[in-house]
């Protein structure tokens, strides 16, 4: 049987960031969703200090793709070797490496090499797109890395929590059933939900009141903001990422998580935000600074999260109250 043909691509770009900074971004895969536009979520499955296995979800060309990455980190050489499997195309494994070389004190040369056997002609991740995929990944990494000296003021992470004395299943049910929110939430006028695979949602919500949109949907009452959501019911988690967040945000990802205990649960909404730079004055007014954007974004997303948490709490606790009242009535 003839061997399968192989396609290989190697590209190098110059990046205005130190080599150790660029390597750090490549090594810190769980942070990719807030730094690299295509990534929705990255889950580290195991890690022994050098070798790791990752599950990654990306949103490209209107669809969500998942893959498994096996990586070997080589910090001394500023190199990451990887193998990536696409479950949609068994046997179509992409192998490759990222390598970073110093190019002066604050510049570097980044090389991405990728190799894959020929896949069917209609395979989205097939060899016909490998060259474009390589160039695109390098461009997105360069854009993120060249903010390196400003990331401390542009990155923002926070969470909102609420205690719920009710079943976790009802809280999760409320957060999951986005298509029913127009009937359940007064500030939601309409919803569009596409779920190509169970638990993978592409959501667009239309909201009525400014500032009323939930954290996993649109912001400030603007209709049509798209969000990708990955739902893990057995773990009590819903991960989300806005595909094109409004200014002053450049990226916005996060997670709803349910933390049960003996008497109820705590519902947590975590946010990770990357602020833009150029849109600040247009979004917030003349003279706006990153500190102003951090405060405005923190207040707005926090308020929206609390509103949604309160509604989830009411949805979960109301049946419990009715059950307790009914039992009380039967005893009298």
mmCIF file of C-alpha atoms in Angstrom:
data_model
loop_
_atom_site.group_PDB
_atom_site.id
_atom_site.type_symbol
_atom_site.label_atom_id
_atom_site.label_comp_id
_atom_site.label_asym_id
_atom_site.label_seq_id
_atom_site.Cartn_x
_atom_site.Cartn_y
_atom_site.Cartn_z
ATOM 1 C CA UNK A 1 0.000 0.000 0.000
ATOM 2 C CA UNK A 2 1.549 3.368 -1.026
ATOM 3 C CA UNK A 3 2.459 5.753 1.737
ATOM 4 C CA UNK A 4 0.209 8.717 2.327
ATOM 5 C CA UNK A 5 1.526 11.986 0.809
ATOM 6 C CA UNK A 6 2.570 14.667 3.273
ATOM 7 C CA UNK A 7 2.234 18.436 3.130
ATOM 8 C CA UNK A 8 4.649 20.627 5.110
ATOM 9 C CA UNK A 9 4.685 24.395 5.646
ATOM 10 C CA UNK A 10 7.233 26.571 7.465
ATOM 11 C CA UNK A 11 6.846 30.322 8.006
ATOM 12 C CA UNK A 12 8.746 32.887 10.066
ATOM 13 C CA UNK A 13 7.695 36.357 11.230
ATOM 14 C CA UNK A 14 9.507 39.105 13.118
ATOM 15 C CA UNK A 15 7.756 40.106 16.366
ATOM 16 C CA UNK A 16 8.363 43.267 18.389
ATOM 17 C CA UNK A 17 8.529 41.421 21.710
ATOM 18 C CA UNK A 18 11.290 39.622 23.645
ATOM 19 C CA UNK A 19 11.728 35.922 22.966
ATOM 20 C CA UNK A 20 10.841 34.899 26.542
ATOM 21 C CA UNK A 21 7.568 36.852 26.339
ATOM 22 C CA UNK A 22 6.511 35.214 23.076
ATOM 23 C CA UNK A 23 7.450 31.773 24.362
ATOM 24 C CA UNK A 24 5.480 32.418 27.553
ATOM 25 C CA UNK A 25 2.344 33.148 25.509
ATOM 26 C CA UNK A 26 2.802 29.953 23.511
ATOM 27 C CA UNK A 27 3.346 27.885 26.649
ATOM 28 C CA UNK A 28 0.376 29.317 28.583
ATOM 29 C CA UNK A 29 -2.334 27.673 26.483
ATOM 30 C CA UNK A 30 -5.263 28.138 28.942
ATOM 31 C CA UNK A 31 -4.885 31.911 28.423
ATOM 32 C CA UNK A 32 -5.197 31.710 24.628
ATOM 33 C CA UNK A 33 -8.970 32.471 24.508
ATOM 34 C CA UNK A 34 -8.393 36.018 25.745
ATOM 35 C CA UNK A 35 -5.240 36.577 23.656
ATOM 36 C CA UNK A 36 -5.884 34.734 20.371
ATOM 37 C CA UNK A 37 -9.196 35.443 18.578
ATOM 38 C CA UNK A 38 -10.007 31.985 17.218
ATOM 39 C CA UNK A 39 -9.789 30.114 20.545
ATOM 40 C CA UNK A 40 -12.975 29.742 22.588
ATOM 41 C CA UNK A 41 -11.609 27.488 25.338
ATOM 42 C CA UNK A 42 -8.503 25.445 26.138
ATOM 43 C CA UNK A 43 -8.610 22.744 28.807
ATOM 44 C CA UNK A 44 -5.408 21.215 30.175
ATOM 45 C CA UNK A 45 -6.042 17.505 30.717
ATOM 46 C CA UNK A 46 -2.633 16.522 32.100
ATOM 47 C CA UNK A 47 0.796 18.106 32.575
ATOM 48 C CA UNK A 48 4.012 16.703 34.019
ATOM 49 C CA UNK A 49 6.063 19.890 33.762
ATOM 50 C CA UNK A 50 7.258 19.213 30.217
ATOM 51 C CA UNK A 51 4.567 17.213 28.394
ATOM 52 C CA UNK A 52 0.893 18.079 28.389
ATOM 53 C CA UNK A 53 -2.380 17.140 26.725
ATOM 54 C CA UNK A 54 -4.848 19.881 25.828
ATOM 55 C CA UNK A 55 -8.414 19.963 24.554
ATOM 56 C CA UNK A 56 -8.966 23.072 22.456
ATOM 57 C CA UNK A 57 -12.083 24.565 20.881
ATOM 58 C CA UNK A 58 -11.792 27.121 18.073
ATOM 59 C CA UNK A 59 -14.417 29.153 16.211
ATOM 60 C CA UNK A 60 -13.561 29.634 12.551
ATOM 61 C CA UNK A 61 -15.688 30.134 9.441
ATOM 62 C CA UNK A 62 -18.853 30.088 11.512
ATOM 63 C CA UNK A 63 -18.333 26.736 13.167
ATOM 64 C CA UNK A 64 -16.771 25.348 16.335
ATOM 65 C CA UNK A 65 -13.979 22.806 15.942
ATOM 66 C CA UNK A 66 -12.466 20.795 18.763
ATOM 67 C CA UNK A 67 -9.061 19.152 18.760
ATOM 68 C CA UNK A 68 -6.659 17.341 21.055
ATOM 69 C CA UNK A 69 -3.084 18.613 21.323
ATOM 70 C CA UNK A 70 -0.140 16.719 22.727
ATOM 71 C CA UNK A 71 2.685 19.157 23.422
ATOM 72 C CA UNK A 72 6.255 19.088 24.683
ATOM 73 C CA UNK A 73 7.487 22.347 26.189
ATOM 74 C CA UNK A 74 11.197 23.172 25.851
ATOM 75 C CA UNK A 75 11.662 26.465 27.731
ATOM 76 C CA UNK A 76 15.461 26.539 27.459
ATOM 77 C CA UNK A 77 15.235 26.358 23.671
ATOM 78 C CA UNK A 78 12.060 28.527 23.486
ATOM 79 C CA UNK A 79 10.378 25.750 21.515
ATOM 80 C CA UNK A 80 7.056 23.900 21.660
ATOM 81 C CA UNK A 81 6.577 20.638 19.744
ATOM 82 C CA UNK A 82 3.013 19.465 19.150
ATOM 83 C CA UNK A 83 0.695 16.941 17.549
ATOM 84 C CA UNK A 84 -2.913 17.974 16.930
ATOM 85 C CA UNK A 85 -5.762 15.571 16.170
ATOM 86 C CA UNK A 86 -9.077 16.669 14.677
ATOM 87 C CA UNK A 87 -11.860 14.266 15.771
ATOM 88 C CA UNK A 88 -13.803 15.149 12.621
ATOM 89 C CA UNK A 89 -11.047 13.615 10.490
ATOM 90 C CA UNK A 90 -9.568 10.565 12.250
ATOM 91 C CA UNK A 91 -5.975 10.003 11.254
ATOM 92 C CA UNK A 92 -5.537 13.564 9.976
ATOM 93 C CA UNK A 93 -2.911 14.569 12.536
ATOM 94 C CA UNK A 94 -1.076 17.874 12.245
ATOM 95 C CA UNK A 95 2.442 17.719 13.672
ATOM 96 C CA UNK A 96 4.694 20.700 14.092
ATOM 97 C CA UNK A 97 6.595 23.082 16.295
ATOM 98 C CA UNK A 98 6.773 26.687 17.412
ATOM 99 C CA UNK A 99 10.279 28.076 17.865
ATOM 100 C CA UNK A 100 11.309 31.543 19.069
ATOM 101 C CA UNK A 101 14.747 33.081 18.525
ATOM 102 C CA UNK A 102 15.967 36.389 19.999
ATOM 103 C CA UNK A 103 16.385 39.167 17.445
ATOM 104 C CA UNK A 104 17.903 41.783 19.708
ATOM 105 C CA UNK A 105 16.809 42.622 23.248
ATOM 106 C CA UNK A 106 13.133 43.313 22.520
ATOM 107 C CA UNK A 107 12.487 41.563 19.208
ATOM 108 C CA UNK A 108 12.267 37.941 18.159
ATOM 109 C CA UNK A 109 11.873 35.662 15.165
ATOM 110 C CA UNK A 110 8.968 33.218 15.491
ATOM 111 C CA UNK A 111 8.771 30.159 13.255
ATOM 112 C CA UNK A 112 5.773 27.862 12.920
ATOM 113 C CA UNK A 113 6.312 24.551 11.130
ATOM 114 C CA UNK A 114 3.318 22.311 10.421
ATOM 115 C CA UNK A 115 3.049 18.991 8.626
ATOM 116 C CA UNK A 116 -0.012 16.911 7.787
ATOM 117 C CA UNK A 117 -0.899 13.973 5.529
ATOM 118 C CA UNK A 118 -3.231 14.792 2.681
ATOM 119 C CA UNK A 119 -6.867 14.828 3.827
ATOM 120 C CA UNK A 120 -10.054 14.596 1.734
ATOM 121 C CA UNK A 121 -10.545 17.597 -0.535
ATOM 122 C CA UNK A 122 -13.558 18.804 1.460
ATOM 123 C CA UNK A 123 -11.780 18.653 4.844
ATOM 124 C CA UNK A 124 -11.756 22.152 6.371
ATOM 125 C CA UNK A 125 -8.434 21.461 8.092
ATOM 126 C CA UNK A 126 -6.900 19.733 5.092
ATOM 127 C CA UNK A 127 -3.610 20.571 3.389
ATOM 128 C CA UNK A 128 -5.114 23.127 0.997
ATOM 129 C CA UNK A 129 -5.635 25.400 3.994
ATOM 130 C CA UNK A 130 -2.423 24.595 5.845
ATOM 131 C CA UNK A 131 -0.398 27.479 4.429
ATOM 132 C CA UNK A 132 -3.148 30.009 5.211
ATOM 133 C CA UNK A 133 -3.653 28.475 8.647
ATOM 134 C CA UNK A 134 0.074 28.795 9.414
ATOM 135 C CA UNK A 135 0.190 32.420 8.280
ATOM 136 C CA UNK A 136 -2.961 33.272 10.208
ATOM 137 C CA UNK A 137 -1.736 31.747 13.467
ATOM 138 C CA UNK A 138 1.551 33.626 13.228
ATOM 139 C CA UNK A 139 -0.237 36.913 12.538
ATOM 140 C CA UNK A 140 -2.574 36.499 15.512
ATOM 141 C CA UNK A 141 0.309 35.590 17.818
ATOM 142 C CA UNK A 142 2.314 38.612 16.660
ATOM 143 C CA UNK A 143 -0.616 40.962 17.289
ATOM 144 C CA UNK A 144 -1.066 39.640 20.834
ATOM 145 C CA UNK A 145 2.636 39.510 21.692
ATOM 146 C CA UNK A 146 3.353 43.068 20.561
ATOM 147 C CA UNK A 147 1.082 44.333 23.357
ATOM 148 C CA UNK A 148 3.398 42.664 25.893
ATOM 149 C CA UNK A 149 4.489 45.858 27.670
ATOM 150 C CA UNK A 150 0.866 47.001 28.137
ATOM 151 C CA UNK A 151 -0.869 43.737 29.015
ATOM 152 C CA UNK A 152 -0.937 44.437 32.751
ATOM 153 C CA UNK A 153 -3.279 47.373 32.213
ATOM 154 C CA UNK A 154 -5.208 45.862 29.290
ATOM 155 C CA UNK A 155 -6.038 42.480 30.857
ATOM 156 C CA UNK A 156 -8.838 42.266 33.414
ATOM 157 C CA UNK A 157 -10.158 39.212 35.278
ATOM 158 C CA UNK A 158 -12.928 39.163 37.895
ATOM 159 C CA UNK A 159 -15.953 37.172 38.998
ATOM 160 C CA UNK A 160 -19.386 37.535 40.552
ATOM 161 C CA UNK A 161 -20.834 34.983 42.998
ATOM 162 C CA UNK A 162 -24.289 34.260 44.352
ATOM 163 C CA UNK A 163 -25.509 31.748 46.894
ATOM 164 C CA UNK A 164 -28.497 29.631 45.803
ATOM 165 C CA UNK A 165 -30.562 27.396 48.088
ATOM 166 C CA UNK A 166 -32.003 25.258 45.367
ATOM 167 C CA UNK A 167 -31.182 22.371 43.033
ATOM 168 C CA UNK A 168 -28.138 22.781 40.814
ATOM 169 C CA UNK A 169 -30.109 21.181 37.974
ATOM 170 C CA UNK A 170 -32.563 24.095 37.898
ATOM 171 C CA UNK A 171 -29.794 26.704 37.873
ATOM 172 C CA UNK A 172 -28.000 24.942 35.046
ATOM 173 C CA UNK A 173 -31.267 24.474 33.167
ATOM 174 C CA UNK A 174 -31.920 28.228 33.338
ATOM 175 C CA UNK A 175 -28.433 29.131 32.084
ATOM 176 C CA UNK A 176 -28.494 26.504 29.335
ATOM 177 C CA UNK A 177 -31.915 27.191 27.783
ATOM 178 C CA UNK A 178 -30.990 30.439 26.054
ATOM 179 C CA UNK A 179 -33.689 29.917 23.439
ATOM 180 C CA UNK A 180 -36.322 30.335 26.183
ATOM 181 C CA UNK A 181 -34.887 33.532 27.638
ATOM 182 C CA UNK A 182 -37.265 35.839 25.729
ATOM 183 C CA UNK A 183 -40.101 34.192 27.695
ATOM 184 C CA UNK A 184 -38.234 34.060 31.006
ATOM 185 C CA UNK A 185 -36.345 37.364 31.062
ATOM 186 C CA UNK A 186 -38.181 40.650 30.520
ATOM 187 C CA UNK A 187 -35.166 42.424 28.998
ATOM 188 C CA UNK A 188 -34.603 39.823 26.242
ATOM 189 C CA UNK A 189 -36.678 40.451 23.111
ATOM 190 C CA UNK A 190 -35.438 37.614 20.972
ATOM 191 C CA UNK A 191 -32.855 34.886 20.704
ATOM 192 C CA UNK A 192 -31.190 32.865 17.998
ATOM 193 C CA UNK A 193 -29.470 29.641 19.027
ATOM 194 C CA UNK A 194 -27.640 27.233 16.744
ATOM 195 C CA UNK A 195 -26.546 23.962 18.322
ATOM 196 C CA UNK A 196 -24.829 21.893 15.643
ATOM 197 C CA UNK A 197 -23.658 19.413 18.289
ATOM 198 C CA UNK A 198 -25.161 18.868 21.759
ATOM 199 C CA UNK A 199 -23.659 21.356 24.180
ATOM 200 C CA UNK A 200 -22.034 23.568 21.543
ATOM 201 C CA UNK A 201 -24.098 26.727 21.065
ATOM 202 C CA UNK A 202 -23.714 29.777 18.833
ATOM 203 C CA UNK A 203 -26.017 32.378 20.400
ATOM 204 C CA UNK A 204 -27.279 35.793 19.334
ATOM 205 C CA UNK A 205 -29.575 37.675 21.748
ATOM 206 C CA UNK A 206 -31.598 40.844 21.169
ATOM 207 C CA UNK A 207 -32.013 42.852 24.358
ATOM 208 C CA UNK A 208 -34.422 45.681 25.094
ATOM 209 C CA UNK A 209 -32.852 47.745 27.878
ATOM 210 C CA UNK A 210 -29.407 49.322 27.872
ATOM 211 C CA UNK A 211 -27.064 47.512 30.172
ATOM 212 C CA UNK A 212 -29.433 44.604 30.672
ATOM 213 C CA UNK A 213 -27.754 42.023 28.485
ATOM 214 C CA UNK A 214 -26.424 38.947 30.277
ATOM 215 C CA UNK A 215 -22.706 38.348 30.440
ATOM 216 C CA UNK A 216 -22.980 35.478 28.020
ATOM 217 C CA UNK A 217 -24.812 37.598 25.457
ATOM 218 C CA UNK A 218 -24.874 41.147 24.121
ATOM 219 C CA UNK A 219 -23.787 44.258 25.961
ATOM 220 C CA UNK A 220 -25.461 47.586 26.622
ATOM 221 C CA UNK A 221 -28.686 46.708 24.886
ATOM 222 C CA UNK A 222 -27.141 46.341 21.425
ATOM 223 C CA UNK A 223 -28.698 43.547 19.395
ATOM 224 C CA UNK A 224 -26.850 40.918 17.452
ATOM 225 C CA UNK A 225 -23.693 40.259 19.450
ATOM 226 C CA UNK A 226 -22.659 36.666 18.863
ATOM 227 C CA UNK A 227 -21.413 34.364 21.612
ATOM 228 C CA UNK A 228 -20.064 30.814 21.439
ATOM 229 C CA UNK A 229 -20.954 28.664 24.461
ATOM 230 C CA UNK A 230 -19.583 25.249 25.415
ATOM 231 C CA UNK A 231 -21.860 23.447 27.868
ATOM 232 C CA UNK A 232 -20.599 20.733 30.237
ATOM 233 C CA UNK A 233 -23.677 19.653 32.242
ATOM 234 C CA UNK A 234 -22.000 16.887 34.263
ATOM 235 C CA UNK A 235 -19.348 19.360 35.447
ATOM 236 C CA UNK A 236 -21.865 22.182 36.024
ATOM 237 C CA UNK A 237 -20.003 24.544 33.668
ATOM 238 C CA UNK A 238 -20.827 26.744 30.672
ATOM 239 C CA UNK A 239 -17.827 28.388 28.995
ATOM 240 C CA UNK A 240 -18.502 31.382 26.757
ATOM 241 C CA UNK A 241 -16.694 33.755 24.427
ATOM 242 C CA UNK A 242 -17.997 36.711 22.446
ATOM 243 C CA UNK A 243 -16.850 36.459 18.836
ATOM 244 C CA UNK A 244 -16.745 40.245 18.196
ATOM 245 C CA UNK A 245 -17.194 42.162 21.472
ATOM 246 C CA UNK A 246 -18.024 45.872 21.369
ATOM 247 C CA UNK A 247 -15.444 48.562 22.153
ATOM 248 C CA UNK A 248 -13.585 49.053 24.356
ATOM 249 C CA UNK A 249 -13.255 45.247 24.536
ATOM 250 C CA UNK A 250 -10.967 43.372 22.176
ATOM 251 C CA UNK A 251 -11.693 39.969 23.727
ATOM 252 C CA UNK A 252 -14.201 38.716 26.307
ATOM 253 C CA UNK A 253 -14.380 35.136 27.520
ATOM 254 C CA UNK A 254 -15.587 33.564 30.729
ATOM 255 C CA UNK A 255 -17.427 30.781 32.465
ATOM 256 C CA UNK A 256 -20.532 30.024 34.488
ATOM 257 C CA UNK A 257 -19.775 27.373 37.115
ATOM 258 C CA UNK A 258 -21.877 25.700 39.804
ATOM 259 C CA UNK A 259 -20.146 24.797 43.064
ATOM 260 C CA UNK A 260 -22.438 22.581 45.191
ATOM 261 C CA UNK A 261 -22.216 21.980 48.937
ATOM 262 C CA UNK A 262 -24.334 20.278 51.606
ATOM 263 C CA UNK A 263 -27.146 22.843 51.668
ATOM 264 C CA UNK A 264 -27.151 24.331 48.179
ATOM 265 C CA UNK A 265 -24.620 25.800 45.829
ATOM 266 C CA UNK A 266 -22.684 28.882 44.811
ATOM 267 C CA UNK A 267 -23.022 30.078 41.224
ATOM 268 C CA UNK A 268 -19.955 31.853 39.840
ATOM 269 C CA UNK A 269 -19.663 33.942 36.711
ATOM 270 C CA UNK A 270 -15.994 34.559 35.831
ATOM 271 C CA UNK A 271 -14.849 37.052 33.195
ATOM 272 C CA UNK A 272 -11.561 37.477 31.351
ATOM 273 C CA UNK A 273 -11.271 40.636 29.282
ATOM 274 C CA UNK A 274 -8.681 42.161 26.976
ATOM 275 C CA UNK A 275 -9.178 45.872 26.392
ATOM 276 C CA UNK A 276 -8.413 47.572 23.118
ATOM 277 C CA UNK A 277 -6.323 50.694 22.829
ATOM 278 C CA UNK A 278 -7.329 52.631 19.739
ATOM 279 C CA UNK A 279 -11.114 52.417 20.381
ATOM 280 C CA UNK A 280 -10.931 53.843 23.918
ATOM 281 C CA UNK A 281 -11.683 57.476 23.079
ATOM 282 C CA UNK A 282 -14.423 56.527 20.613
ATOM 283 C CA UNK A 283 -16.049 54.262 23.197
ATOM 284 C CA UNK A 284 -15.573 56.330 26.359
ATOM 285 C CA UNK A 285 -14.912 59.906 25.237
ATOM 286 C CA UNK A 286 -11.925 62.160 24.691
ATOM 287 C CA UNK A 287 -9.005 61.575 27.042
ATOM 288 C CA UNK A 288 -10.157 58.119 28.112
ATOM 289 C CA UNK A 289 -7.423 55.926 29.600
ATOM 290 C CA UNK A 290 -7.181 52.162 30.161
ATOM 291 C CA UNK A 291 -7.976 52.698 33.854
ATOM 292 C CA UNK A 292 -11.288 54.329 32.830
ATOM 293 C CA UNK A 293 -12.077 51.413 30.545
ATOM 294 C CA UNK A 294 -11.239 48.882 33.272
ATOM 295 C CA UNK A 295 -13.634 50.588 35.685
ATOM 296 C CA UNK A 296 -16.431 50.928 33.119
ATOM 297 C CA UNK A 297 -16.122 47.325 31.904
ATOM 298 C CA UNK A 298 -15.902 45.953 35.440
ATOM 299 C CA UNK A 299 -19.023 47.832 36.523
ATOM 300 C CA UNK A 300 -21.059 46.956 33.437
ATOM 301 C CA UNK A 301 -20.226 43.266 33.173
ATOM 302 C CA UNK A 302 -20.488 42.869 36.936
ATOM 303 C CA UNK A 303 -23.950 44.436 36.942
ATOM 304 C CA UNK A 304 -25.114 42.237 34.068
ATOM 305 C CA UNK A 305 -23.772 39.123 35.772
ATOM 306 C CA UNK A 306 -25.545 39.941 39.031
ATOM 307 C CA UNK A 307 -28.823 40.506 37.191
ATOM 308 C CA UNK A 308 -28.572 37.114 35.513
ATOM 309 C CA UNK A 309 -27.481 35.428 38.745
ATOM 310 C CA UNK A 310 -30.481 36.840 40.591
ATOM 311 C CA UNK A 311 -32.821 35.507 37.910
ATOM 312 C CA UNK A 312 -31.164 32.089 38.032
ATOM 313 C CA UNK A 313 -31.500 32.103 41.827
ATOM 314 C CA UNK A 314 -35.198 32.939 41.590
ATOM 315 C CA UNK A 315 -35.723 30.226 38.967
ATOM 316 C CA UNK A 316 -34.095 27.590 41.213
ATOM 317 C CA UNK A 317 -35.507 28.658 44.582
ATOM 318 C CA UNK A 318 -39.146 29.280 43.606
ATOM 319 C CA UNK A 319 -40.064 25.568 43.271
ATOM 320 C CA UNK A 320 -38.368 24.904 46.613
ATOM 321 C CA UNK A 321 -40.412 27.648 48.301
ATOM 322 C CA UNK A 322 -43.637 26.351 46.760
ATOM 323 C CA UNK A 323 -42.812 22.810 47.884
ATOM 324 C CA UNK A 324 -42.103 23.981 51.449
ATOM 325 C CA UNK A 325 -45.316 26.020 51.550
ATOM 326 C CA UNK A 326 -47.300 23.063 50.270
ATOM 327 C CA UNK A 327 -45.879 20.786 52.929
ATOM 328 C CA UNK A 328 -46.604 23.375 55.586
ATOM 329 C CA UNK A 329 -50.193 23.686 54.442
ATOM 330 C CA UNK A 330 -50.751 19.948 54.604
ATOM 331 C CA UNK A 331 -49.699 19.887 58.247
ATOM 332 C CA UNK A 332 -52.120 22.528 59.374
#
